[in-house]
Short mmCIF file of C-alpha atoms and ligand atoms in Angstrom, two decimals:
data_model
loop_
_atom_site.label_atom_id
_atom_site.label_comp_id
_atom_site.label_asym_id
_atom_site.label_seq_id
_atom_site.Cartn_x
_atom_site.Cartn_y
_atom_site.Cartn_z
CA UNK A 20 -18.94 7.80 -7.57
CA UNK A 21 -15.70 9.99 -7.04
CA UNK A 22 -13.57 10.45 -4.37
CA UNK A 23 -12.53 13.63 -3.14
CA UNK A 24 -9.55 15.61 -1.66
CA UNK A 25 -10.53 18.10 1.10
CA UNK A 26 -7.43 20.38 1.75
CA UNK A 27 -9.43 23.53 3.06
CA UNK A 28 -6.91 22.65 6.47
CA UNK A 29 -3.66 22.95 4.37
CA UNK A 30 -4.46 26.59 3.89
CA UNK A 31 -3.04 29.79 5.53
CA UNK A 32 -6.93 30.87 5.86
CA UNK A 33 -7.66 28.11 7.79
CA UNK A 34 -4.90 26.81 10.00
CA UNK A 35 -2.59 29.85 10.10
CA UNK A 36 0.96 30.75 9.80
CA UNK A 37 1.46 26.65 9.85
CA UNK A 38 -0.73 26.19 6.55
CA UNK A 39 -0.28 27.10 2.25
CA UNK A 40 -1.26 30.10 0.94
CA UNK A 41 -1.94 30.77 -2.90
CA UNK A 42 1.58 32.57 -2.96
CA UNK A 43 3.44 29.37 -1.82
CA UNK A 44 1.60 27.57 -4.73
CA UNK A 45 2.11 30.25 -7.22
CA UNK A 46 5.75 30.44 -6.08
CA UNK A 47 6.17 26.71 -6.78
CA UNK A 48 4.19 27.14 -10.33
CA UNK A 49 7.06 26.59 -12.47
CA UNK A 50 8.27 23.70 -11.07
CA UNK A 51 4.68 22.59 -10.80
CA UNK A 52 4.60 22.94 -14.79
CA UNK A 53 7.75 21.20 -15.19
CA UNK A 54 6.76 18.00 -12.81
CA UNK A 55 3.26 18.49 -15.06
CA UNK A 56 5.39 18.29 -18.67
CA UNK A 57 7.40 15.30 -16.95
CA UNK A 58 4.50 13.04 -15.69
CA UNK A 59 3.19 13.24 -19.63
CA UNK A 60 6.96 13.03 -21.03
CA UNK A 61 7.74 10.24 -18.95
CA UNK A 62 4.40 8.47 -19.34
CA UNK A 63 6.03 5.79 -21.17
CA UNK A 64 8.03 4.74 -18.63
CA UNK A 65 5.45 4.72 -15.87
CA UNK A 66 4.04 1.09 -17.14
CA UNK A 67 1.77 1.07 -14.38
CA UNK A 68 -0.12 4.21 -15.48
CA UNK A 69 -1.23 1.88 -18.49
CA UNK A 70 -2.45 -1.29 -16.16
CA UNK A 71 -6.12 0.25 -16.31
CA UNK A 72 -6.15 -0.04 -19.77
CA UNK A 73 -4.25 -2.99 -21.07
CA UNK A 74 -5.19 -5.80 -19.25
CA UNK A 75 -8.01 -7.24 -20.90
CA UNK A 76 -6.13 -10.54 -21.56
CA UNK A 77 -4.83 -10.81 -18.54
CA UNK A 78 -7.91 -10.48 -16.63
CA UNK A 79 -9.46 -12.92 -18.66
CA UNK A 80 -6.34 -14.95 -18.14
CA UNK A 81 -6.94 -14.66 -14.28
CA UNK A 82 -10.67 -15.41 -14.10
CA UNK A 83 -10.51 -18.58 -16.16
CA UNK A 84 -7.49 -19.95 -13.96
CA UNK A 85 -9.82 -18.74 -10.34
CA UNK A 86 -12.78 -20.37 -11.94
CA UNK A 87 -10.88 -23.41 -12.75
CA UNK A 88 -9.07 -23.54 -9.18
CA UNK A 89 -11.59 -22.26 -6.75
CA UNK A 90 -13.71 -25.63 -6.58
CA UNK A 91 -10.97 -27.25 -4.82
CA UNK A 92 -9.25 -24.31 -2.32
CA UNK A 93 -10.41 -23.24 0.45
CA UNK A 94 -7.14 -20.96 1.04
CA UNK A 95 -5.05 -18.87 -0.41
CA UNK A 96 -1.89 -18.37 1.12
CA UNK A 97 -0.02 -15.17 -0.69
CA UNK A 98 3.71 -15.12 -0.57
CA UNK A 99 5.35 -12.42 -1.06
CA UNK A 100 6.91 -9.11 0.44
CA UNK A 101 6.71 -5.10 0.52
CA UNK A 102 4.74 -4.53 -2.88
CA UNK A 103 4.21 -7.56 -3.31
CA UNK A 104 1.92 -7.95 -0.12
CA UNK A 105 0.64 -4.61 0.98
CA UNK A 106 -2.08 -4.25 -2.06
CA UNK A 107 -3.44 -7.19 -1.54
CA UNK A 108 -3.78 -6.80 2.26
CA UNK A 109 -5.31 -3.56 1.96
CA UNK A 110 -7.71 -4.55 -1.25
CA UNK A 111 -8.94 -7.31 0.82
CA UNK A 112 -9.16 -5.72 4.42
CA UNK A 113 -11.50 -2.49 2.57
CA UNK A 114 -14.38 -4.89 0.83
CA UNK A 115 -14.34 -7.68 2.90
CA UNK A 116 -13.27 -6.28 6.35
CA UNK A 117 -11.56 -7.84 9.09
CA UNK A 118 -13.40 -10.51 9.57
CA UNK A 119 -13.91 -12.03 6.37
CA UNK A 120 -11.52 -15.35 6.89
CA UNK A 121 -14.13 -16.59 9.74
CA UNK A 122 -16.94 -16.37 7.50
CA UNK A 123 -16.13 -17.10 3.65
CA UNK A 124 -14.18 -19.31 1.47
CA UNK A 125 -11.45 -18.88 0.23
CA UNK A 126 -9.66 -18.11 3.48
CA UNK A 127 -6.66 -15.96 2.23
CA UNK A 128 -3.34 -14.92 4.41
CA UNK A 129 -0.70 -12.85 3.10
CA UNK A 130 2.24 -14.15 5.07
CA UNK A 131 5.09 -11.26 4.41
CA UNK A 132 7.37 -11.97 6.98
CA UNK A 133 9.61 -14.86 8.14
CA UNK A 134 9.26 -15.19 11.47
CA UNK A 135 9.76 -18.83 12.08
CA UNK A 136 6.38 -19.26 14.98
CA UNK A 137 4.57 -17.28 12.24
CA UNK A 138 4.88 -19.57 9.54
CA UNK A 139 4.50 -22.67 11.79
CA UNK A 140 1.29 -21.28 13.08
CA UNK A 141 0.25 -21.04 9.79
CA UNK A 142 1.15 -24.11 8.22
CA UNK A 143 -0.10 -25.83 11.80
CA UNK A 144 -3.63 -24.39 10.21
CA UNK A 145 -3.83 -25.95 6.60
CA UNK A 146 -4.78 -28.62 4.83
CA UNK A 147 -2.57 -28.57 2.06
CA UNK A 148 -4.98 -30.34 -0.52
CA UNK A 149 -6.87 -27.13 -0.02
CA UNK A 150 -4.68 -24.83 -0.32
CA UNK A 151 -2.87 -22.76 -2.98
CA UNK A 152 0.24 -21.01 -2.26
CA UNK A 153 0.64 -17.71 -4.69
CA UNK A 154 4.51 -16.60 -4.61
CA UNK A 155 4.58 -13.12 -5.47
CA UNK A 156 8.25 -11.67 -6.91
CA UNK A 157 9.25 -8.92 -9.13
CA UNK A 158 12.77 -9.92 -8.63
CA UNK A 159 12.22 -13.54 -8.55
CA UNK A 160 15.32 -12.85 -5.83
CA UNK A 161 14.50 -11.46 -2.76
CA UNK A 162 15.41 -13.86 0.13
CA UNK A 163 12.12 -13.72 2.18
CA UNK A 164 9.67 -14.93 -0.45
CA UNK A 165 12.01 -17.55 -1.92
CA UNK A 166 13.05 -18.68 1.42
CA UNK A 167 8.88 -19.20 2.18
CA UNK A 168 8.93 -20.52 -1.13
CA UNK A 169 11.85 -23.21 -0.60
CA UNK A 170 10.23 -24.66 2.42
CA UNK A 171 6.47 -24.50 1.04
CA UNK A 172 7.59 -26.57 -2.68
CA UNK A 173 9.64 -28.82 -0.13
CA UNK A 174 6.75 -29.75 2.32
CA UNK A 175 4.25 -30.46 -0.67
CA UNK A 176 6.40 -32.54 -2.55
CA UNK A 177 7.30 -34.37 -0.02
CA UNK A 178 3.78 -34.77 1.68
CA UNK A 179 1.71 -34.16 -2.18
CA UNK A 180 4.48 -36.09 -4.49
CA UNK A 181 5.88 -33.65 -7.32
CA UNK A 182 3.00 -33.86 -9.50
CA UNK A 183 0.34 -32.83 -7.10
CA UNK A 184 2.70 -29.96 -5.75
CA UNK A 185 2.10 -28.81 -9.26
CA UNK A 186 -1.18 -27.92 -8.72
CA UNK A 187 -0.80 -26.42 -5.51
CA UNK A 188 1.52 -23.08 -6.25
CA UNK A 189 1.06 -20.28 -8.73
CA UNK A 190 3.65 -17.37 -9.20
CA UNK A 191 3.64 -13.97 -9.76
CA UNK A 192 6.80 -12.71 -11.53
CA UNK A 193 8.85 -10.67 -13.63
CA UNK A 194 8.37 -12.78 -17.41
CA UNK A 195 12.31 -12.95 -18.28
CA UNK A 196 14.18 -12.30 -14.79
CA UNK A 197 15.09 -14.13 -11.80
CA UNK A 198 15.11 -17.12 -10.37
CA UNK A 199 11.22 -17.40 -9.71
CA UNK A 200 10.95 -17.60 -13.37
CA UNK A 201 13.17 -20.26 -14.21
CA UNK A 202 12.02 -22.40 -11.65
CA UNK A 203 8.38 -21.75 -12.14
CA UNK A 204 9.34 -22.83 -15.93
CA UNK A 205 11.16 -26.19 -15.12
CA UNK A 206 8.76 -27.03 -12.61
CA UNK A 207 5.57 -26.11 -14.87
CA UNK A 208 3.76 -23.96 -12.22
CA UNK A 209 1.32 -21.80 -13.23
CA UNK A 210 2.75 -18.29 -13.95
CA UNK A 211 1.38 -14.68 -13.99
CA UNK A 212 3.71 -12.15 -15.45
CA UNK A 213 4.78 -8.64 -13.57
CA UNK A 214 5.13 -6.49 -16.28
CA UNK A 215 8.41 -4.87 -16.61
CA UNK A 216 8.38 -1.37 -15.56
CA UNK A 217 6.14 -1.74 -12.94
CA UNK A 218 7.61 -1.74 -9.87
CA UNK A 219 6.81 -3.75 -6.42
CA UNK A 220 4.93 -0.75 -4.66
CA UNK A 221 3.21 0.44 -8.04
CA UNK A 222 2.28 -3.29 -9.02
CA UNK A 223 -1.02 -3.56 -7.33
CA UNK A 224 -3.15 -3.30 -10.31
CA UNK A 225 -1.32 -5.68 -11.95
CA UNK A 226 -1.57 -9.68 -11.55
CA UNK A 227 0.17 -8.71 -8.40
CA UNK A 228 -3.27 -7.54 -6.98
CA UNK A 229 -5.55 -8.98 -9.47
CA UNK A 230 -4.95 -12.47 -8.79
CA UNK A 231 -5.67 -12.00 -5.06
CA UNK A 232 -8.45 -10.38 -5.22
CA UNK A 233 -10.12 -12.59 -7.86
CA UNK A 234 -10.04 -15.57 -5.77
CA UNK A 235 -11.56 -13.60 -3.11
CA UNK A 236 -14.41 -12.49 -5.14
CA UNK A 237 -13.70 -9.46 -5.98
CA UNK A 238 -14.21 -7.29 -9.34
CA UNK A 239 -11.02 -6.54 -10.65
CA UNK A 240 -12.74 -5.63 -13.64
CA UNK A 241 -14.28 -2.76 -11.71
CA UNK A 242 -10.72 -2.25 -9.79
CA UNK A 243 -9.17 -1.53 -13.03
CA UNK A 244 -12.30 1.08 -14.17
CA UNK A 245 -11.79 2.56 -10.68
CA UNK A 246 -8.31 3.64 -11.97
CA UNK A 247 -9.01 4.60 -15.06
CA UNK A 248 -11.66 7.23 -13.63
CA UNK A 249 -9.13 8.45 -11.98
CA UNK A 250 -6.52 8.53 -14.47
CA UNK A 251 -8.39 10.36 -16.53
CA UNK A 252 -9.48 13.16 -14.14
CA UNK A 253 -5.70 13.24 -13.36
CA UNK A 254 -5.45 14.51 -17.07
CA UNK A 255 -6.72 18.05 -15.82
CA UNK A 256 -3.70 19.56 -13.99
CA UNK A 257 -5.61 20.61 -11.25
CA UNK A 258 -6.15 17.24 -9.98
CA UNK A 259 -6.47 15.72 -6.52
CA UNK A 260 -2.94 13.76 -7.31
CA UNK A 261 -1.34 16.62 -8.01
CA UNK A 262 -2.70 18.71 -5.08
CA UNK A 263 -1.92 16.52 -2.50
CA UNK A 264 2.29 16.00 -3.98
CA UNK A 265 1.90 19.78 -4.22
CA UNK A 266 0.50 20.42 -0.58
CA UNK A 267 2.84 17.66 0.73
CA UNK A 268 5.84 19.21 -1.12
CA UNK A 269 5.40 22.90 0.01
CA UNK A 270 4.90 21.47 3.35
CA UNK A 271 7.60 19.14 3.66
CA UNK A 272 10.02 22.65 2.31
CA UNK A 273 8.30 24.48 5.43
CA UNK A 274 9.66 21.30 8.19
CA UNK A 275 6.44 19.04 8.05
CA UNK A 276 8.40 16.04 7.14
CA UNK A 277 6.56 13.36 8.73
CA UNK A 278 2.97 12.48 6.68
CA UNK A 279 0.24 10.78 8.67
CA UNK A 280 -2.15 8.59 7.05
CA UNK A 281 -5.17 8.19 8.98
CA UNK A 282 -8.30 6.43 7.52
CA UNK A 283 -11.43 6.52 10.14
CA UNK A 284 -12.81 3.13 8.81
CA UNK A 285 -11.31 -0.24 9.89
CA UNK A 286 -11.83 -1.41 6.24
CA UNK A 287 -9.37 1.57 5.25
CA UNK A 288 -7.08 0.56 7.95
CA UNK A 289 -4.18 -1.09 5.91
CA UNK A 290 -4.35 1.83 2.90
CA UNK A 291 -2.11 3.58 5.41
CA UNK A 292 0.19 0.62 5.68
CA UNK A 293 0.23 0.60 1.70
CA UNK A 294 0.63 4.32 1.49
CA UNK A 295 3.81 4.30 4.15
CA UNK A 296 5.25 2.00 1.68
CA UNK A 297 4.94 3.64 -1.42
CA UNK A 298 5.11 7.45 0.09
CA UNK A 299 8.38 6.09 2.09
CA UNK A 300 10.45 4.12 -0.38
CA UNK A 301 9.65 6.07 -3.58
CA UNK A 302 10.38 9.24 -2.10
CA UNK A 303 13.44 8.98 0.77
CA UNK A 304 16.52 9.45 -1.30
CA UNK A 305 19.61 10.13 -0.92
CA UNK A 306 20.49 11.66 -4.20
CA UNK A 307 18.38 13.78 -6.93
CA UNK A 308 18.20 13.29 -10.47
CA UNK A 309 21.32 15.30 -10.96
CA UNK A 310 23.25 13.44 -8.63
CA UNK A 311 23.07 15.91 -6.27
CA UNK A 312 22.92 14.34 -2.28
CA UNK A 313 19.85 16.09 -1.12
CA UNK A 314 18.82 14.00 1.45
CA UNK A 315 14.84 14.26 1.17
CA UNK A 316 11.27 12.02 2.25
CA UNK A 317 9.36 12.74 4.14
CA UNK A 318 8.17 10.10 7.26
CA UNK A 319 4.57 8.36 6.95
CA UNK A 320 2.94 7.61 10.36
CA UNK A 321 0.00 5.15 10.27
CA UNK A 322 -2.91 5.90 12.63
CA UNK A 323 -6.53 4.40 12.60
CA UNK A 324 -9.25 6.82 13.83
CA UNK A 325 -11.22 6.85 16.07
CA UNK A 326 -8.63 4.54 18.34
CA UNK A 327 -5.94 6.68 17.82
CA UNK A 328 -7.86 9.23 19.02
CA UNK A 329 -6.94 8.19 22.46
CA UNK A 330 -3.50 7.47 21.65
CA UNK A 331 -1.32 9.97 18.94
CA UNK A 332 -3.85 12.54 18.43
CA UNK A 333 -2.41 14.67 21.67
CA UNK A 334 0.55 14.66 19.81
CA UNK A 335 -0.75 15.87 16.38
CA UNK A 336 -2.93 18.67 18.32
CA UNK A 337 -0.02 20.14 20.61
CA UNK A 338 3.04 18.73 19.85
CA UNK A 339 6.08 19.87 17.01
CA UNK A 340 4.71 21.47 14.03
CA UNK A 341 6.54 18.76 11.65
CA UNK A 342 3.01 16.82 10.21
CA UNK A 343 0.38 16.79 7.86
CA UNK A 344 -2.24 14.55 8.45
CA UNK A 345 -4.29 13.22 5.64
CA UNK A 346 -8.10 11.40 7.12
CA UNK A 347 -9.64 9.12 4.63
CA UNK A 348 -13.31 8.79 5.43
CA UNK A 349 -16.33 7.43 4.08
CA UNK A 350 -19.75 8.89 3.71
CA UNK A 351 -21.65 5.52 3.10
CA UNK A 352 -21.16 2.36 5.67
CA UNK A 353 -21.90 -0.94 3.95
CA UNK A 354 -23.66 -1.58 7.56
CA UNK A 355 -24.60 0.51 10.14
CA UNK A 356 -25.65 -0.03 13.55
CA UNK A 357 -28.28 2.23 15.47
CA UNK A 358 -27.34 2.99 19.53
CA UNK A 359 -29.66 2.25 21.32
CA UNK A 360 -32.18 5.35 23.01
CA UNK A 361 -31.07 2.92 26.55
CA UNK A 362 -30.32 5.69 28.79
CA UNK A 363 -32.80 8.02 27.67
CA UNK A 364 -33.36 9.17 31.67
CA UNK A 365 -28.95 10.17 31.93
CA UNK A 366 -28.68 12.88 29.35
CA UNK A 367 -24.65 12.32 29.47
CA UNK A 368 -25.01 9.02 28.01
CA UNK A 369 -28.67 9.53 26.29
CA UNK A 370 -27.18 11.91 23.57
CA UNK A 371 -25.85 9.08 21.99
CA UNK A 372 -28.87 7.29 21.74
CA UNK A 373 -30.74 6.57 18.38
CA UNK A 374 -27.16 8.10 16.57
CA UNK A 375 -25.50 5.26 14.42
CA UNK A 376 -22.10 3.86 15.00
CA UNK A 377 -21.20 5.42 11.44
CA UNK A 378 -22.29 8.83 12.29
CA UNK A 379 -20.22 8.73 15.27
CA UNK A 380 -17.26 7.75 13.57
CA UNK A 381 -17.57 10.29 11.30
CA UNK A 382 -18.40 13.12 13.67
CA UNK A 383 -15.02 11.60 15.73
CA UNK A 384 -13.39 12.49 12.63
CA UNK A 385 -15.11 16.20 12.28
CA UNK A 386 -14.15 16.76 15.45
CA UNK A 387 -10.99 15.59 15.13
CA UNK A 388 -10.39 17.44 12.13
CA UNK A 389 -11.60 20.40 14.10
CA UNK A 390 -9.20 20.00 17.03
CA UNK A 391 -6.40 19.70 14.72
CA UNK A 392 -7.17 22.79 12.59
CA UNK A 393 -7.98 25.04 16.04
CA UNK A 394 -4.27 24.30 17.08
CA UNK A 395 -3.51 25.68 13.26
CA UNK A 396 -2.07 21.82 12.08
CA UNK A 397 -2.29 21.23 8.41
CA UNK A 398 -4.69 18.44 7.56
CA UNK A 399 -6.71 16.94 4.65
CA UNK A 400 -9.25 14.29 3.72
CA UNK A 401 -9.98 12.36 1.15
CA UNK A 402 -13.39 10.99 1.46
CA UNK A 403 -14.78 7.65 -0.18
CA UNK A 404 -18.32 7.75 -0.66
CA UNK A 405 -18.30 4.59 -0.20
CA UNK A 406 -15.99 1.58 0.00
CA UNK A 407 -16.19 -0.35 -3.43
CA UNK A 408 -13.93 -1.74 -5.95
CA UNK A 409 -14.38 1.52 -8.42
CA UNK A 410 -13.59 4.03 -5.46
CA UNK A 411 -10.19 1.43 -4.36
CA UNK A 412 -8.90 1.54 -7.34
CA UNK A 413 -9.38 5.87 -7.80
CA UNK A 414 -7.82 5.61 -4.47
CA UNK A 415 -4.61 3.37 -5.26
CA UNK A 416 -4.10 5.06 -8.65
CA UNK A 417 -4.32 8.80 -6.93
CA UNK A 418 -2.16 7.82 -4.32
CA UNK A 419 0.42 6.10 -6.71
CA UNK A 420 0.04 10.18 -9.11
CA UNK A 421 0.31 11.82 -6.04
CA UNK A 422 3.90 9.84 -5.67
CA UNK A 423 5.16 9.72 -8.98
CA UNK A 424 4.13 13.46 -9.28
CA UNK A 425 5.74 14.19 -5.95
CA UNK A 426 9.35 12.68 -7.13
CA UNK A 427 9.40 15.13 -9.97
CA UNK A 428 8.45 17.82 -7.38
CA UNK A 429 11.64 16.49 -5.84
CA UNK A 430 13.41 16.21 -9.01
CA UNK A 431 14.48 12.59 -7.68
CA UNK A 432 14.16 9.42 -8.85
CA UNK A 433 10.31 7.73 -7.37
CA UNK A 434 11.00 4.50 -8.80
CA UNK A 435 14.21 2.93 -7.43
CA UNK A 436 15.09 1.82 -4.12
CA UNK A 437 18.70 1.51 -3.41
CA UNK A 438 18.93 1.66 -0.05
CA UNK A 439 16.24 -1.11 -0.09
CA UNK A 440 18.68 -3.07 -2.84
CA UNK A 441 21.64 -2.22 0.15
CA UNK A 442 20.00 -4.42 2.45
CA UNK A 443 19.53 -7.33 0.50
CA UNK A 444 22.67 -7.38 -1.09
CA UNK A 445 24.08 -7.37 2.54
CA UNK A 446 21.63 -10.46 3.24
CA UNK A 447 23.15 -12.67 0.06
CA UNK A 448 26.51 -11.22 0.96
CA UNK A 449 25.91 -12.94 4.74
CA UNK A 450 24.41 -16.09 3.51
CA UNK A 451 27.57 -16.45 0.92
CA UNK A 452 25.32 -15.63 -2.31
CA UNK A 453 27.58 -16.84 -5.29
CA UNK A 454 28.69 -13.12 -6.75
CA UNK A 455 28.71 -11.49 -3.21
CA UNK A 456 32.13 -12.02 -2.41
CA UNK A 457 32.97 -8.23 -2.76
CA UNK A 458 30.31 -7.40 -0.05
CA UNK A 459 30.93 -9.76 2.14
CA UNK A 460 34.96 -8.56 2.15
CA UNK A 461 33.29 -4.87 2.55
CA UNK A 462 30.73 -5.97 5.38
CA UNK A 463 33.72 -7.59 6.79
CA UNK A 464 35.75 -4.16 7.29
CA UNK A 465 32.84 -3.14 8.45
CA UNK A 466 33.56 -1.50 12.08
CA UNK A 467 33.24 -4.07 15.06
CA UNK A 468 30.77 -3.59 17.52
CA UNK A 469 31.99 -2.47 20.90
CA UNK A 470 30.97 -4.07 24.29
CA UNK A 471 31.25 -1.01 26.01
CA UNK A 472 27.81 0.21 24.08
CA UNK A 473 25.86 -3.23 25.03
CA UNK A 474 24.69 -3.65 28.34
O1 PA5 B 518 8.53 -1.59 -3.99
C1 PA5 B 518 9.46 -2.36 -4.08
O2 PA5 B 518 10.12 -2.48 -5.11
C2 PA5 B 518 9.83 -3.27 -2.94
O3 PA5 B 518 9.20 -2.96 -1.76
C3 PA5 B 518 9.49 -4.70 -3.31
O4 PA5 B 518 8.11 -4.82 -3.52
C4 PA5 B 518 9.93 -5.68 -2.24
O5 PA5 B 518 11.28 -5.46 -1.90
C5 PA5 B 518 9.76 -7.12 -2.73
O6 PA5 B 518 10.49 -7.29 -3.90
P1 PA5 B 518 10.18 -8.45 -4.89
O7 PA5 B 518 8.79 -8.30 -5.41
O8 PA5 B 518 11.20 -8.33 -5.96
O9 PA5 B 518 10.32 -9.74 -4.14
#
């Protein structure tokens, strides 16, 4: 069961003067062959490309600890930010839907904020014997998970006693940095390891993702073979991976710089929220590999089809000529639903009659797809044939080529994230971090805000 990439609308035949033709791709063919050479040069430090392969122990590792847990939780509550979040979300929302917390056991919630009424809400909800807390932390730093960390290890101990709180958190981390680390050490919490050189927004196949997912019943072990598929069709230059960086490349060069994700399946719906992540923070920079400023991304936009139908789509038909949109669809609905043949006497409503809810989704999406390439707007699809762990994990691995493959296009670097690092240096430097004095001095020069801009 493979996915595919559709990009018939990308092309000069088929949307116009707006689309690729061959002789933008053989233009690019050099540099195509260079980022090519560089994704297999560079393979060894890409850490996530091996996750398919070398987690055996791990997975084991994982299963044992869920089938040792699982008889007494009934939620998982997943703490943890940006990479460290989205997977998860977006694993869980595709093969259990949106529903899944009213009907099965474990509950999970992936709280990755910290808004204050959010996490009261929350906690307002559990029974703590029950429940699990999962910190998840590359850094072992970042002030948003450790803060929900502080005040979840503070209100067990204090309502559990130390020793029970013990049993109640597992975390996700880097195996030698950060604070998470230590105090997971000291403390004796159970401890899955981040492995180094794999990245928050490239760590979903790791124990990042795994773990989740496992104690939601789902087969990581098919996950993992999902990637490896795809991994190995990616060996073939001419790959979907590589044709969608490629297409997104020549079309960011001709002003497209804003990429739309839209997935016409609910279950799909937070693959675009993963995607703006990973497309957005591996590939805005500021500065190439030369240390050139170049100033390049390009913007994702998250849309759902068919509601967005009747929202952004007037905009993607008619407006600027600065997007590419990218559908993810699915032949095969786990369920369907047949419309009923009610108004069989009005033929404006009777048409619909004795259709299925999935065929009309998917026609929504023809149609739109249509629309789009009428007005000559550059569009693709990548369709599942149907939602399952094997076609997720093609899926997240293809996406996470397309990116890496997409830097080198760029010639920047996809892994870092400085102005990311920026921010929460500015956030330690504000709360008087130990070793932020220097930033907190600069912040302080920083130029005053002026009343005569607030009204
Ligand atoms: O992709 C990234 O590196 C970031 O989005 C991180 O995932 C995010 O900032 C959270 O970082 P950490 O896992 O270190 O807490």
């Amino acid at each position: 069961m493979q996915i595919k990439l559709d990009y018939n609308n990308m092309m000069t035949e088929f949307v116009g003067k707006h689309g690729i033709s061959q002789g933008d791709i053989d233009a690019l063919k050099g540099k195509i062959s260079a980022a090519a050479r560089a994704m297999e040069n560079k393979r060894n430090q890409m850490a996530w490309r091996d996750l398919p392969y070398n987690q055996d122990d791990i997975v084991q590792d994982i299963l044992l600890y869920v089938a040792e847990i699982l008889p007494r939780i009934d939620t998982l509550v997943v703490l943890g930010i940006g990479g460290s979040a989205l997977g998860p979300i977006a694993l869980n929302q595709a093969i259990h839907g949106s529903f899944y917390n009213f009907c099965k056991k474990p509950r999970i919630f992936v709280i990755d904020n910290i808004d204050p009424t959010t996490m009261n809400d929350l906690f307002a909800q559990l029974n703590l014997e029950t429940t699990l807390f999962s910190v998840v932390s590359k850094s072992g730093a970042t002030s948003e998970t450790m803060a929900q960390f502080m005040i979840v290890k503070d209100m067990l101990e204090s309502r559990l006693g130390k020793e029970r709180t013990k049993q109640q958190i597992v975390c996700t981390t880097d195996a030698q940095n950060g604070n998470l680390i230590k105090t997971a050490k000291t403390e004796g919490y159970k401890t899955f390891y981040i492995p180094s050189g794999v990245g928050g927004r490239f760590s979903q196949l790791c124990s990042v993702g795994l773990l989740p997912a496992a104690f939601c019943g789902i087969d990581i072990k098919k996950l993992l073979a999902g990637a490896a598929y795809m991994d190995k069709i990616c060996e073939n230059d001419q790959n979907p991976a590589y044709i969608f960086a490629i297409l997104h490349h020549l079309a960011l060069k001709a002003g497209k710089n804003i990429s739309v994700m839209m997935p016409y399946s609910d279950g799909l719906k937070f693959m675009s929220d993963w995607y703006a992540q990973l497309w957005a923070e591996s590939l805005g920079k500021k500065y190439d590999n030369n240390g050139n400023e170049v100033y390049v991304g390009q913007t994702p936009v998250k849309a759902l089809g068919a509601t967005d139908q009747h929202s952004q789509v007037q905009l993607y038909t008619q407006g600027p000529f600065d997007k590419v949109i990218c559908f993810l669809t699915v032949e095969e609905f786990e369920n369907d639903i047949t419309i009923p043949k009610t108004f069989e006497d009005m033929p404006t409503l009777g048409f619909l009659g004795g259709n299925t809810l999935a065929r009309l989704l998917n026609t929504q999406q023809k149609a739109t797809e249509y629309a789009l390439q009428k007005e000559g707007r550059p569009n693709m699809t990548i369709t599942l044939p149907k939602i399952n762990e094997h076609t997720m994990g093609q899926l997240f691995y293809m996406l996470e080529m397309a990116t890496a493959f997409a830097g080198e296009l760029l010639n920047i670097n996809a892994f870092d994230q400085p102005g990311v690092e920026e921010g929460k240096d500015a956030t330690y430097a504000l709360f008087n971090r130990p070793g932020y004095e220097d930033k907190k001095a600069e912040l302080e020069t920083a130029l005053p805000k002026s009343e005569k801009y607030i009204i």
